[in-house]
């Protein structure tokens, strides 16, 4: 009997084990069936589960049975980001905007004898296929670089083989300027100094200036800028030339005027101005300062630049100007010549204009005005000062006491130079009249002219069209003048003070 009980206990135990095993098997099958349903589009739990991901709430310590499975788990696979591709262009492909050399001529990709450029390196001549031979004292300028996307300038600098062949005592220093600041200065080079590789950050600079400075003398200072390259990381953007704009009032903010001075060129000189578009936060009829973003396109490559759009007043004209107003530059939009200048030249123009209007010409001790531009952080080229002076005379009738165009564009203007750029500018103030104007305070002249202008503006009303206003002013202005070719009849003074004037006086008064 006891034996039978033992058998029974064993039998029951076996049956229990079998039942438990069956239950486990059924559970596993059920689990597999759920996975199959998920693959068929029946999604349960986290919708982000892809391809049967078995992650357990972020615990990734489980070993992977198949390494490839990990690429498709958890979330969408990320495409590895390629680093931007470094690209370079030789500077001589762009061409220079200004050059001046101390002796002979600038040579591109060759020396003054027509041979390849050759610099010194530990007793060996190193030949360079490209670059500039620029006998010091020399200056090379490259403009409008900012919007084109260049980031660095690189070159080998040194002294050409021709100086070593002649066994001379060369001495020079190399400078690089980015807009209005010095960004590199070399040690002193002699004929046997090793070439030096330089790489300079120019990101954001609109102009770079390369200067080779003769120190004690310029005898055989055969300066070379070899393998000059500009680095960029995208296709070269168009050269987009746009600047801050000012408008007298909302009536003049038109699409044509917003595009009138916008220009764009490809790096190889193609005119892209007809591709320029713009967007702005300006609202019609508003007064204040706004943003305007211009874009220019060259194929798939787009250049973009945001500038300020200033609308000064909701009045169509201004009368009864104060003395302070009359001795300050007017709004930028008045000065067309200014719009034709480079960025640095505009800074010089504004500074010179501001200082000239403050000069009291009745002070006989002030027959000229000398200004140090570089102390003001302004760096312009030698050939730019004559353009600035010409446009000052054409743009601003209140500068009637300067030499006019009949005396030559550069008459009455002189300059000194530092590192190839204008340092000081001196402007003659008496118009060659031997002090005639010195008995007249220019501020009083401005106020007298303003009284005349106020009378003309009294003929206007705000409901007139531009054409009607122009007709009303000219009709009131011209009968006050008498045509006479006498002294000072060609400008502002004749038009408003003596009332005797010739053609240019009529136009300057208007």
Tab-separated table of C-alpha atoms in Angstrom:
chain	number	residue	atom	x	y	z
A	1	UNK	CA	0.000	0.000	0.000
A	2	UNK	CA	2.784	2.385	0.903
A	3	UNK	CA	4.486	1.482	-2.383
A	4	UNK	CA	1.261	2.328	-4.250
A	5	UNK	CA	1.058	5.711	-2.539
A	6	UNK	CA	4.642	6.515	-3.556
A	7	UNK	CA	3.850	5.591	-7.181
A	8	UNK	CA	0.819	7.827	-7.122
A	9	UNK	CA	2.778	10.761	-5.754
A	10	UNK	CA	5.399	10.348	-8.450
A	11	UNK	CA	2.733	10.093	-11.146
A	12	UNK	CA	0.983	13.243	-9.940
A	13	UNK	CA	4.279	15.112	-9.883
A	14	UNK	CA	5.021	14.088	-13.452
A	15	UNK	CA	1.573	15.216	-14.571
A	16	UNK	CA	2.038	18.595	-12.872
A	17	UNK	CA	5.385	19.088	-14.605
A	18	UNK	CA	3.832	18.205	-17.975
A	19	UNK	CA	0.950	20.622	-17.439
A	20	UNK	CA	3.325	23.416	-16.404
A	21	UNK	CA	5.516	22.812	-19.468
A	22	UNK	CA	2.492	22.957	-21.746
A	23	UNK	CA	1.355	26.209	-20.211
A	24	UNK	CA	4.775	27.780	-20.778
A	25	UNK	CA	4.784	26.572	-24.392
A	26	UNK	CA	1.326	28.098	-25.020
A	27	UNK	CA	2.511	31.448	-23.563
A	28	UNK	CA	5.531	31.541	-25.832
A	29	UNK	CA	3.434	30.808	-28.906
A	30	UNK	CA	1.004	33.542	-27.914
A	31	UNK	CA	3.873	36.028	-27.540
A	32	UNK	CA	5.250	35.154	-30.961
A	33	UNK	CA	1.817	35.598	-32.470
A	34	UNK	CA	1.648	39.172	-31.109
A	35	UNK	CA	4.994	40.042	-32.694
A	36	UNK	CA	3.750	38.701	-35.992
A	37	UNK	CA	0.656	40.841	-35.764
A	38	UNK	CA	2.772	43.945	-35.123
A	39	UNK	CA	4.710	43.276	-38.312
A	40	UNK	CA	1.402	42.992	-40.140
A	41	UNK	CA	0.393	46.536	-39.128
A	42	UNK	CA	-1.206	45.870	-35.715
A	43	UNK	CA	0.799	48.231	-33.522
A	44	UNK	CA	0.690	48.063	-29.738
A	45	UNK	CA	2.600	50.118	-27.219
A	46	UNK	CA	5.191	52.611	-28.531
A	47	UNK	CA	4.494	53.640	-32.128
A	48	UNK	CA	8.189	54.472	-32.563
A	49	UNK	CA	9.141	50.793	-32.403
A	50	UNK	CA	10.605	49.814	-35.761
A	51	UNK	CA	11.473	46.354	-37.079
A	52	UNK	CA	10.734	44.558	-33.834
A	53	UNK	CA	12.874	46.705	-31.531
A	54	UNK	CA	13.155	44.908	-28.161
A	55	UNK	CA	14.632	47.735	-26.123
A	56	UNK	CA	13.424	47.756	-22.540
A	57	UNK	CA	12.805	51.391	-21.740
A	58	UNK	CA	16.291	52.626	-22.544
A	59	UNK	CA	18.331	49.740	-21.087
A	60	UNK	CA	20.810	49.007	-23.877
A	61	UNK	CA	23.053	46.665	-21.911
A	62	UNK	CA	21.707	43.533	-23.609
A	63	UNK	CA	24.066	41.901	-26.081
A	64	UNK	CA	22.994	42.148	-29.734
A	65	UNK	CA	22.610	38.831	-31.502
A	66	UNK	CA	23.137	40.549	-34.876
A	67	UNK	CA	25.248	43.693	-35.073
A	68	UNK	CA	23.418	44.878	-38.189
A	69	UNK	CA	20.114	44.923	-36.321
A	70	UNK	CA	21.337	47.862	-34.222
A	71	UNK	CA	21.345	50.158	-37.257
A	72	UNK	CA	17.582	49.837	-37.604
A	73	UNK	CA	16.597	50.058	-33.967
A	74	UNK	CA	15.063	52.744	-31.812
A	75	UNK	CA	14.655	55.648	-34.296
A	76	UNK	CA	15.176	56.651	-37.898
A	77	UNK	CA	18.805	56.112	-38.931
A	78	UNK	CA	20.774	59.388	-39.095
A	79	UNK	CA	22.721	60.279	-42.205
A	80	UNK	CA	26.281	61.175	-41.213
A	81	UNK	CA	27.004	64.857	-41.892
A	82	UNK	CA	29.920	65.441	-44.219
A	83	UNK	CA	32.261	68.248	-43.130
A	84	UNK	CA	32.178	71.290	-45.423
A	85	UNK	CA	34.512	70.902	-48.355
A	86	UNK	CA	37.434	73.300	-48.291
A	87	UNK	CA	37.880	75.072	-51.614
A	88	UNK	CA	40.363	77.630	-52.827
A	89	UNK	CA	40.721	80.120	-55.631
A	90	UNK	CA	43.860	81.941	-56.707
A	91	UNK	CA	43.730	85.650	-56.003
A	92	UNK	CA	44.925	86.508	-59.493
A	93	UNK	CA	41.758	84.868	-60.870
A	94	UNK	CA	39.713	87.671	-59.293
A	95	UNK	CA	41.939	90.502	-60.491
A	96	UNK	CA	43.009	93.473	-58.403
A	97	UNK	CA	41.106	96.730	-57.917
A	98	UNK	CA	44.131	98.953	-57.333
A	99	UNK	CA	47.907	98.610	-57.578
A	100	UNK	CA	50.924	100.794	-57.039
A	101	UNK	CA	54.579	99.698	-57.106
A	102	UNK	CA	57.763	101.479	-56.115
A	103	UNK	CA	59.721	100.691	-59.263
A	104	UNK	CA	58.840	99.291	-62.661
A	105	UNK	CA	55.508	97.568	-63.150
A	106	UNK	CA	53.416	95.073	-61.250
A	107	UNK	CA	54.069	91.577	-62.650
A	108	UNK	CA	51.492	88.804	-62.333
A	109	UNK	CA	52.738	85.188	-62.217
A	110	UNK	CA	56.266	86.241	-63.201
A	111	UNK	CA	59.054	88.529	-62.061
A	112	UNK	CA	60.277	91.706	-63.722
A	113	UNK	CA	62.517	89.679	-66.065
A	114	UNK	CA	59.632	87.494	-67.228
A	115	UNK	CA	60.755	84.424	-65.251
A	116	UNK	CA	58.777	82.407	-62.710
A	117	UNK	CA	58.727	83.767	-59.181
A	118	UNK	CA	61.515	82.314	-57.025
A	119	UNK	CA	61.786	82.605	-53.224
A	120	UNK	CA	64.539	81.503	-50.842
A	121	UNK	CA	64.344	78.473	-48.490
A	122	UNK	CA	67.424	77.236	-46.580
A	123	UNK	CA	69.847	77.826	-49.436
A	124	UNK	CA	67.458	76.587	-52.154
A	125	UNK	CA	65.431	78.497	-54.718
A	126	UNK	CA	61.738	77.578	-54.476
A	127	UNK	CA	59.862	78.293	-57.697
A	128	UNK	CA	56.195	79.408	-57.565
A	129	UNK	CA	53.925	79.273	-60.578
A	130	UNK	CA	51.571	82.046	-59.474
A	131	UNK	CA	51.635	85.281	-57.563
A	132	UNK	CA	52.624	88.926	-57.703
A	133	UNK	CA	55.996	90.598	-58.109
A	134	UNK	CA	55.421	94.001	-56.512
A	135	UNK	CA	58.591	96.025	-55.999
A	136	UNK	CA	58.304	97.843	-52.669
A	137	UNK	CA	57.019	100.301	-51.805
A	138	UNK	CA	53.902	98.596	-53.214
A	139	UNK	CA	50.197	98.304	-52.550
A	140	UNK	CA	47.682	95.784	-53.937
A	141	UNK	CA	43.965	96.072	-53.165
A	142	UNK	CA	41.151	93.551	-53.670
A	143	UNK	CA	37.603	94.689	-52.966
A	144	UNK	CA	34.046	93.424	-52.483
A	145	UNK	CA	35.030	90.130	-50.864
A	146	UNK	CA	32.554	89.960	-47.971
A	147	UNK	CA	29.424	88.660	-49.642
A	148	UNK	CA	31.420	86.235	-51.784
A	149	UNK	CA	32.031	84.059	-48.719
A	150	UNK	CA	35.828	83.997	-48.467
A	151	UNK	CA	37.194	83.037	-45.049
A	152	UNK	CA	41.006	83.069	-45.227
A	153	UNK	CA	43.823	84.535	-47.291
A	154	UNK	CA	47.026	82.529	-47.679
A	155	UNK	CA	50.315	83.172	-49.466
A	156	UNK	CA	54.068	82.704	-49.420
A	157	UNK	CA	55.875	85.990	-48.891
A	158	UNK	CA	59.518	86.727	-49.533
A	159	UNK	CA	62.142	88.291	-51.775
A	160	UNK	CA	62.564	87.290	-55.404
A	161	UNK	CA	65.723	85.631	-56.789
A	162	UNK	CA	66.591	88.757	-58.782
A	163	UNK	CA	67.641	90.514	-55.558
A	164	UNK	CA	70.035	87.659	-54.667
A	165	UNK	CA	71.538	87.517	-58.139
A	166	UNK	CA	72.513	91.169	-57.793
A	167	UNK	CA	73.714	90.576	-54.195
A	168	UNK	CA	71.966	93.632	-52.828
A	169	UNK	CA	71.002	94.857	-49.357
A	170	UNK	CA	67.268	94.340	-49.537
A	171	UNK	CA	65.094	95.348	-46.553
A	172	UNK	CA	61.315	95.264	-46.479
A	173	UNK	CA	58.272	94.320	-44.356
A	174	UNK	CA	54.951	92.824	-45.477
A	175	UNK	CA	51.559	94.023	-44.174
A	176	UNK	CA	48.020	92.736	-44.686
A	177	UNK	CA	45.008	94.898	-43.935
A	178	UNK	CA	41.430	93.661	-43.624
A	179	UNK	CA	39.172	96.670	-44.215
A	180	UNK	CA	40.256	99.205	-41.618
A	181	UNK	CA	42.667	97.230	-39.470
A	182	UNK	CA	46.080	95.669	-39.710
A	183	UNK	CA	45.717	91.866	-39.528
A	184	UNK	CA	49.312	90.833	-40.258
A	185	UNK	CA	52.819	92.285	-40.159
A	186	UNK	CA	55.929	90.263	-40.982
A	187	UNK	CA	59.419	90.384	-39.621
A	188	UNK	CA	62.007	92.310	-41.645
A	189	UNK	CA	63.107	90.489	-44.816
A	190	UNK	CA	66.474	90.714	-46.498
A	191	UNK	CA	67.567	89.104	-49.765
A	192	UNK	CA	68.361	85.781	-48.052
A	193	UNK	CA	65.428	85.544	-45.651
A	194	UNK	CA	63.492	82.289	-45.890
A	195	UNK	CA	60.097	82.508	-47.506
A	196	UNK	CA	57.217	82.563	-45.015
A	197	UNK	CA	53.826	80.928	-45.376
A	198	UNK	CA	50.943	82.987	-43.978
A	199	UNK	CA	47.280	82.110	-43.521
A	200	UNK	CA	45.064	84.910	-42.265
A	201	UNK	CA	41.412	85.032	-41.231
A	202	UNK	CA	39.635	87.582	-43.441
A	203	UNK	CA	36.057	86.483	-42.810
A	204	UNK	CA	33.820	89.546	-42.809
A	205	UNK	CA	36.356	91.792	-44.550
A	206	UNK	CA	35.154	93.544	-47.678
A	207	UNK	CA	38.622	94.668	-48.779
A	208	UNK	CA	42.096	93.255	-48.288
A	209	UNK	CA	45.190	95.371	-48.872
A	210	UNK	CA	48.649	93.881	-49.383
A	211	UNK	CA	51.527	96.248	-48.636
A	212	UNK	CA	55.261	95.713	-49.063
A	213	UNK	CA	57.013	98.498	-47.175
A	214	UNK	CA	60.522	99.618	-48.109
A	215	UNK	CA	62.242	100.486	-44.878
A	216	UNK	CA	65.339	102.654	-45.163
A	217	UNK	CA	65.322	102.652	-48.980
A	218	UNK	CA	63.682	100.777	-51.820
A	219	UNK	CA	66.794	99.574	-53.606
A	220	UNK	CA	66.141	96.091	-55.008
A	221	UNK	CA	63.197	95.494	-52.654
A	222	UNK	CA	61.807	92.762	-54.927
A	223	UNK	CA	58.757	91.798	-52.890
A	224	UNK	CA	56.753	88.723	-53.876
A	225	UNK	CA	53.318	87.486	-52.827
A	226	UNK	CA	53.350	83.904	-54.156
A	227	UNK	CA	50.537	81.348	-54.471
A	228	UNK	CA	47.997	83.801	-53.069
A	229	UNK	CA	44.746	81.976	-52.423
A	230	UNK	CA	41.333	82.682	-50.922
A	231	UNK	CA	39.568	79.880	-49.069
A	232	UNK	CA	35.809	79.278	-49.089
A	233	UNK	CA	33.527	76.396	-48.144
A	234	UNK	CA	30.605	76.833	-50.525
A	235	UNK	CA	30.370	77.843	-54.120
A	236	UNK	CA	31.564	81.422	-54.483
A	237	UNK	CA	28.638	83.719	-53.838
A	238	UNK	CA	27.869	86.690	-56.076
A	239	UNK	CA	29.432	89.989	-55.105
A	240	UNK	CA	26.291	91.746	-53.792
A	241	UNK	CA	26.795	95.499	-53.410
A	242	UNK	CA	24.049	97.071	-51.299
A	243	UNK	CA	24.218	99.597	-48.510
A	244	UNK	CA	22.046	101.260	-45.865
A	245	UNK	CA	19.418	103.470	-47.484
A	246	UNK	CA	17.681	106.664	-46.405
A	247	UNK	CA	14.490	108.127	-47.831
A	248	UNK	CA	13.054	111.571	-47.224
A	249	UNK	CA	9.519	110.290	-46.711
A	250	UNK	CA	7.290	107.290	-47.440
A	251	UNK	CA	6.339	108.703	-50.843
A	252	UNK	CA	9.807	107.929	-52.164
A	253	UNK	CA	10.022	104.328	-50.906
A	254	UNK	CA	9.263	102.559	-54.158
A	255	UNK	CA	10.451	99.271	-55.629
A	256	UNK	CA	12.423	101.119	-58.292
A	257	UNK	CA	14.202	103.238	-55.683
A	258	UNK	CA	14.928	100.248	-53.439
A	259	UNK	CA	16.624	98.514	-56.368
A	260	UNK	CA	18.205	101.592	-57.930
A	261	UNK	CA	21.651	101.281	-56.326
A	262	UNK	CA	21.736	97.504	-55.785
A	263	UNK	CA	24.388	95.747	-57.878
A	264	UNK	CA	25.687	92.193	-58.113
A	265	UNK	CA	28.480	90.528	-60.052
A	266	UNK	CA	29.854	87.015	-60.364
A	267	UNK	CA	33.438	86.429	-59.269
A	268	UNK	CA	34.475	86.374	-62.925
A	269	UNK	CA	32.806	89.692	-63.704
A	270	UNK	CA	29.351	88.811	-65.052
A	271	UNK	CA	26.637	91.342	-64.182
A	272	UNK	CA	23.986	89.643	-62.035
A	273	UNK	CA	22.075	92.771	-61.029
A	274	UNK	CA	18.918	91.633	-62.785
A	275	UNK	CA	18.685	88.646	-60.405
A	276	UNK	CA	18.450	90.845	-57.291
A	277	UNK	CA	15.312	90.531	-55.164
A	278	UNK	CA	14.507	91.911	-51.731
A	279	UNK	CA	12.244	91.469	-48.717
A	280	UNK	CA	11.604	94.002	-45.969
A	281	UNK	CA	9.671	94.580	-42.767
A	282	UNK	CA	8.841	98.115	-43.942
A	283	UNK	CA	5.129	98.929	-43.967
A	284	UNK	CA	3.805	101.442	-46.458
A	285	UNK	CA	3.446	104.942	-45.037
A	286	UNK	CA	5.549	104.286	-41.929
A	287	UNK	CA	8.459	106.360	-40.597
A	288	UNK	CA	11.460	104.906	-38.778
A	289	UNK	CA	14.274	102.397	-39.287
A	290	UNK	CA	13.580	99.027	-40.882
A	291	UNK	CA	15.495	96.067	-42.318
A	292	UNK	CA	15.737	95.183	-45.969
A	293	UNK	CA	17.323	91.933	-47.138
A	294	UNK	CA	18.660	91.668	-50.671
A	295	UNK	CA	19.467	88.446	-52.502
A	296	UNK	CA	21.395	87.871	-55.717
A	297	UNK	CA	21.653	84.559	-57.531
A	298	UNK	CA	24.238	82.916	-59.741
A	299	UNK	CA	22.772	79.586	-60.811
A	300	UNK	CA	21.989	77.753	-57.574
A	301	UNK	CA	24.276	79.951	-55.463
A	302	UNK	CA	22.668	82.799	-53.529
A	303	UNK	CA	24.275	85.795	-51.808
A	304	UNK	CA	22.297	87.594	-49.125
A	305	UNK	CA	22.855	90.851	-47.278
A	306	UNK	CA	20.646	92.754	-44.830
A	307	UNK	CA	20.947	96.532	-44.544
A	308	UNK	CA	19.036	99.324	-42.843
A	309	UNK	CA	16.156	101.174	-44.487
A	310	UNK	CA	15.520	104.556	-42.855
A	311	UNK	CA	12.477	106.709	-43.616
A	312	UNK	CA	13.030	110.143	-42.111
A	313	UNK	CA	9.756	112.019	-42.099
A	314	UNK	CA	6.127	111.845	-43.156
A	315	UNK	CA	6.440	115.389	-44.544
A	316	UNK	CA	7.079	115.870	-48.212
A	317	UNK	CA	9.407	118.838	-47.664
A	318	UNK	CA	10.984	120.821	-44.830
A	319	UNK	CA	11.065	124.583	-44.253
A	320	UNK	CA	12.597	126.910	-41.667
A	321	UNK	CA	15.711	124.799	-41.079
A	322	UNK	CA	17.793	125.632	-38.008
A	323	UNK	CA	21.461	126.624	-37.958
A	324	UNK	CA	22.339	123.209	-36.520
A	325	UNK	CA	20.510	121.486	-39.358
A	326	UNK	CA	22.235	123.647	-41.961
A	327	UNK	CA	25.732	122.832	-40.682
A	328	UNK	CA	25.225	119.060	-40.707
A	329	UNK	CA	25.276	116.707	-43.722
A	330	UNK	CA	21.859	116.091	-45.210
A	331	UNK	CA	20.402	112.596	-45.510
A	332	UNK	CA	22.390	110.110	-47.561
A	333	UNK	CA	19.788	109.931	-50.317
A	334	UNK	CA	20.542	113.550	-51.248
A	335	UNK	CA	24.106	112.718	-52.278
A	336	UNK	CA	24.118	110.722	-55.492
A	337	UNK	CA	27.908	110.832	-55.892
A	338	UNK	CA	28.301	109.223	-52.467
A	339	UNK	CA	26.367	106.180	-53.690
A	340	UNK	CA	29.072	105.544	-56.319
A	341	UNK	CA	31.879	105.201	-53.765
A	342	UNK	CA	33.325	102.138	-52.060
A	343	UNK	CA	32.481	101.314	-48.455
A	344	UNK	CA	35.655	102.874	-47.037
A	345	UNK	CA	35.327	105.886	-49.346
A	346	UNK	CA	31.831	106.530	-47.994
A	347	UNK	CA	33.232	106.677	-44.479
A	348	UNK	CA	35.832	109.197	-45.658
A	349	UNK	CA	33.202	111.195	-47.579
A	350	UNK	CA	30.940	111.446	-44.519
A	351	UNK	CA	33.761	112.458	-42.191
A	352	UNK	CA	35.187	115.099	-44.559
A	353	UNK	CA	31.707	116.487	-45.292
A	354	UNK	CA	30.886	116.782	-41.584
A	355	UNK	CA	34.140	118.602	-40.841
A	356	UNK	CA	33.874	120.978	-43.819
A	357	UNK	CA	30.373	122.098	-42.875
A	358	UNK	CA	31.636	122.999	-39.401
A	359	UNK	CA	34.443	125.230	-40.687
A	360	UNK	CA	33.909	128.976	-40.322
A	361	UNK	CA	35.445	130.422	-43.470
A	362	UNK	CA	35.390	133.958	-42.049
A	363	UNK	CA	38.350	132.851	-39.926
A	364	UNK	CA	41.264	133.975	-42.110
A	365	UNK	CA	43.605	131.583	-40.311
A	366	UNK	CA	41.672	128.626	-41.748
A	367	UNK	CA	42.654	128.689	-45.410
A	368	UNK	CA	42.789	124.884	-45.462
A	369	UNK	CA	41.495	121.890	-43.534
A	370	UNK	CA	43.738	118.904	-42.734
A	371	UNK	CA	42.189	115.659	-41.503
A	372	UNK	CA	43.852	112.401	-40.426
A	373	UNK	CA	41.685	109.633	-41.818
A	374	UNK	CA	43.631	106.699	-40.406
A	375	UNK	CA	43.223	108.066	-36.877
A	376	UNK	CA	39.483	107.802	-37.511
A	377	UNK	CA	39.860	104.189	-38.656
A	378	UNK	CA	39.318	105.096	-42.320
A	379	UNK	CA	41.620	103.614	-44.975
A	380	UNK	CA	41.199	104.723	-48.583
A	381	UNK	CA	43.295	104.386	-51.712
A	382	UNK	CA	45.264	107.260	-53.236
A	383	UNK	CA	43.017	107.393	-56.303
A	384	UNK	CA	39.869	107.602	-54.170
A	385	UNK	CA	40.551	110.972	-52.586
A	386	UNK	CA	40.100	112.859	-55.864
A	387	UNK	CA	36.760	111.100	-56.484
A	388	UNK	CA	35.586	111.981	-52.985
A	389	UNK	CA	36.526	115.625	-53.434
A	390	UNK	CA	34.786	115.758	-56.830
A	391	UNK	CA	31.568	114.279	-55.458
A	392	UNK	CA	31.630	116.593	-52.425
A	393	UNK	CA	31.527	119.562	-54.804
A	394	UNK	CA	28.883	118.038	-57.088
A	395	UNK	CA	26.683	116.754	-54.258
A	396	UNK	CA	26.716	119.587	-51.732
A	397	UNK	CA	26.064	123.168	-52.852
A	398	UNK	CA	26.898	124.441	-49.336
A	399	UNK	CA	30.565	123.677	-50.035
A	400	UNK	CA	30.700	126.623	-52.404
A	401	UNK	CA	34.055	127.701	-50.928
A	402	UNK	CA	35.938	124.702	-52.416
A	403	UNK	CA	37.713	124.568	-55.771
A	404	UNK	CA	35.217	123.680	-58.458
A	405	UNK	CA	35.475	121.405	-61.501
A	406	UNK	CA	37.014	124.097	-63.704
A	407	UNK	CA	40.165	123.963	-61.593
A	408	UNK	CA	40.492	120.208	-62.050
A	409	UNK	CA	39.190	117.377	-59.953
A	410	UNK	CA	42.292	117.210	-57.774
A	411	UNK	CA	42.833	120.959	-57.469
A	412	UNK	CA	43.016	122.183	-53.902
A	413	UNK	CA	43.490	118.681	-52.493
A	414	UNK	CA	46.677	117.030	-51.256
A	415	UNK	CA	47.330	113.906	-49.224
A	416	UNK	CA	49.987	112.051	-47.283
A	417	UNK	CA	50.254	108.281	-47.257
A	418	UNK	CA	51.040	105.510	-44.807
A	419	UNK	CA	51.435	101.883	-45.890
A	420	UNK	CA	50.125	102.730	-49.336
A	421	UNK	CA	46.877	104.227	-48.077
A	422	UNK	CA	45.795	107.813	-47.505
A	423	UNK	CA	46.715	108.996	-44.020
A	424	UNK	CA	45.946	112.727	-44.072
A	425	UNK	CA	44.043	114.846	-46.568
A	426	UNK	CA	44.355	118.636	-46.864
A	427	UNK	CA	41.642	120.638	-48.630
A	428	UNK	CA	41.975	124.281	-49.710
A	429	UNK	CA	39.024	126.333	-48.461
A	430	UNK	CA	39.208	129.654	-50.328
A	431	UNK	CA	38.307	128.646	-53.916
A	432	UNK	CA	41.339	130.493	-55.255
A	433	UNK	CA	39.582	133.781	-54.521
A	434	UNK	CA	42.426	135.128	-52.385
A	435	UNK	CA	40.307	135.417	-49.326
A	436	UNK	CA	37.168	136.922	-50.933
A	437	UNK	CA	34.926	134.572	-48.990
A	438	UNK	CA	36.777	135.199	-45.744
A	439	UNK	CA	34.629	138.259	-45.114
A	440	UNK	CA	31.511	136.110	-45.213
A	441	UNK	CA	30.569	133.748	-42.420
A	442	UNK	CA	29.383	130.618	-44.197
A	443	UNK	CA	26.725	129.968	-41.540
A	444	UNK	CA	25.155	133.346	-42.297
A	445	UNK	CA	25.257	132.482	-45.985
A	446	UNK	CA	23.410	129.226	-45.272
A	447	UNK	CA	20.741	131.064	-43.250
A	448	UNK	CA	20.270	133.680	-45.957
A	449	UNK	CA	19.871	130.965	-48.582
A	450	UNK	CA	17.400	129.183	-46.299
A	451	UNK	CA	15.196	132.295	-46.213
A	452	UNK	CA	15.113	132.222	-49.999
A	453	UNK	CA	14.283	128.524	-50.080
A	454	UNK	CA	11.470	128.988	-47.542
A	455	UNK	CA	9.860	131.534	-49.855
A	456	UNK	CA	9.985	129.050	-52.725
A	457	UNK	CA	8.533	126.287	-50.561
A	458	UNK	CA	5.706	128.634	-49.636
A	459	UNK	CA	4.357	127.950	-53.122
A	460	UNK	CA	3.864	124.274	-52.288
A	461	UNK	CA	1.011	122.286	-50.805
A	462	UNK	CA	1.024	118.705	-49.578
A	463	UNK	CA	-1.589	117.563	-52.084
A	464	UNK	CA	0.659	118.403	-55.051
A	465	UNK	CA	2.268	115.707	-57.126
A	466	UNK	CA	6.073	115.636	-57.378
A	467	UNK	CA	5.899	117.150	-60.858
A	468	UNK	CA	3.642	119.963	-59.636
A	469	UNK	CA	5.960	120.730	-56.713
A	470	UNK	CA	9.006	120.804	-58.984
A	471	UNK	CA	7.246	123.165	-61.384
A	472	UNK	CA	6.176	125.455	-58.532
A	473	UNK	CA	9.680	125.693	-57.047
A	474	UNK	CA	11.469	126.254	-60.345
A	475	UNK	CA	8.904	128.832	-61.415
A	476	UNK	CA	9.538	130.751	-58.194
A	477	UNK	CA	13.320	130.272	-58.213
A	478	UNK	CA	14.443	131.141	-61.738
A	479	UNK	CA	12.946	134.678	-61.941
A	480	UNK	CA	15.125	135.724	-58.982
A	481	UNK	CA	18.344	135.096	-60.972
A	482	UNK	CA	20.191	137.145	-63.552
A	483	UNK	CA	22.425	135.376	-66.047
A	484	UNK	CA	25.902	136.879	-65.783
A	485	UNK	CA	29.353	135.369	-66.211
A	486	UNK	CA	30.978	137.132	-63.305
A	487	UNK	CA	33.011	136.019	-60.308
A	488	UNK	CA	31.383	133.295	-58.198
A	489	UNK	CA	28.509	132.919	-60.671
A	490	UNK	CA	28.969	129.184	-61.075
A	491	UNK	CA	27.655	127.967	-57.750
A	492	UNK	CA	25.632	128.288	-54.613
A	493	UNK	CA	26.926	131.760	-53.677
A	494	UNK	CA	25.893	133.328	-56.950
A	495	UNK	CA	22.535	131.564	-56.992
A	496	UNK	CA	21.399	132.700	-53.547
A	497	UNK	CA	23.540	135.670	-52.473
A	498	UNK	CA	24.572	137.797	-55.455
A	499	UNK	CA	21.711	136.480	-57.661
A	500	UNK	CA	24.097	136.625	-60.635
A	501	UNK	CA	24.821	133.208	-62.021
A	502	UNK	CA	25.483	131.001	-65.016
A	503	UNK	CA	24.357	127.463	-65.865
A	504	UNK	CA	26.107	125.550	-63.083
A	505	UNK	CA	24.938	128.152	-60.582
A	506	UNK	CA	21.326	127.646	-61.679
A	507	UNK	CA	21.632	123.906	-61.231
A	508	UNK	CA	23.475	124.040	-57.889
A	509	UNK	CA	20.869	126.386	-56.506
A	510	UNK	CA	18.112	124.068	-57.668
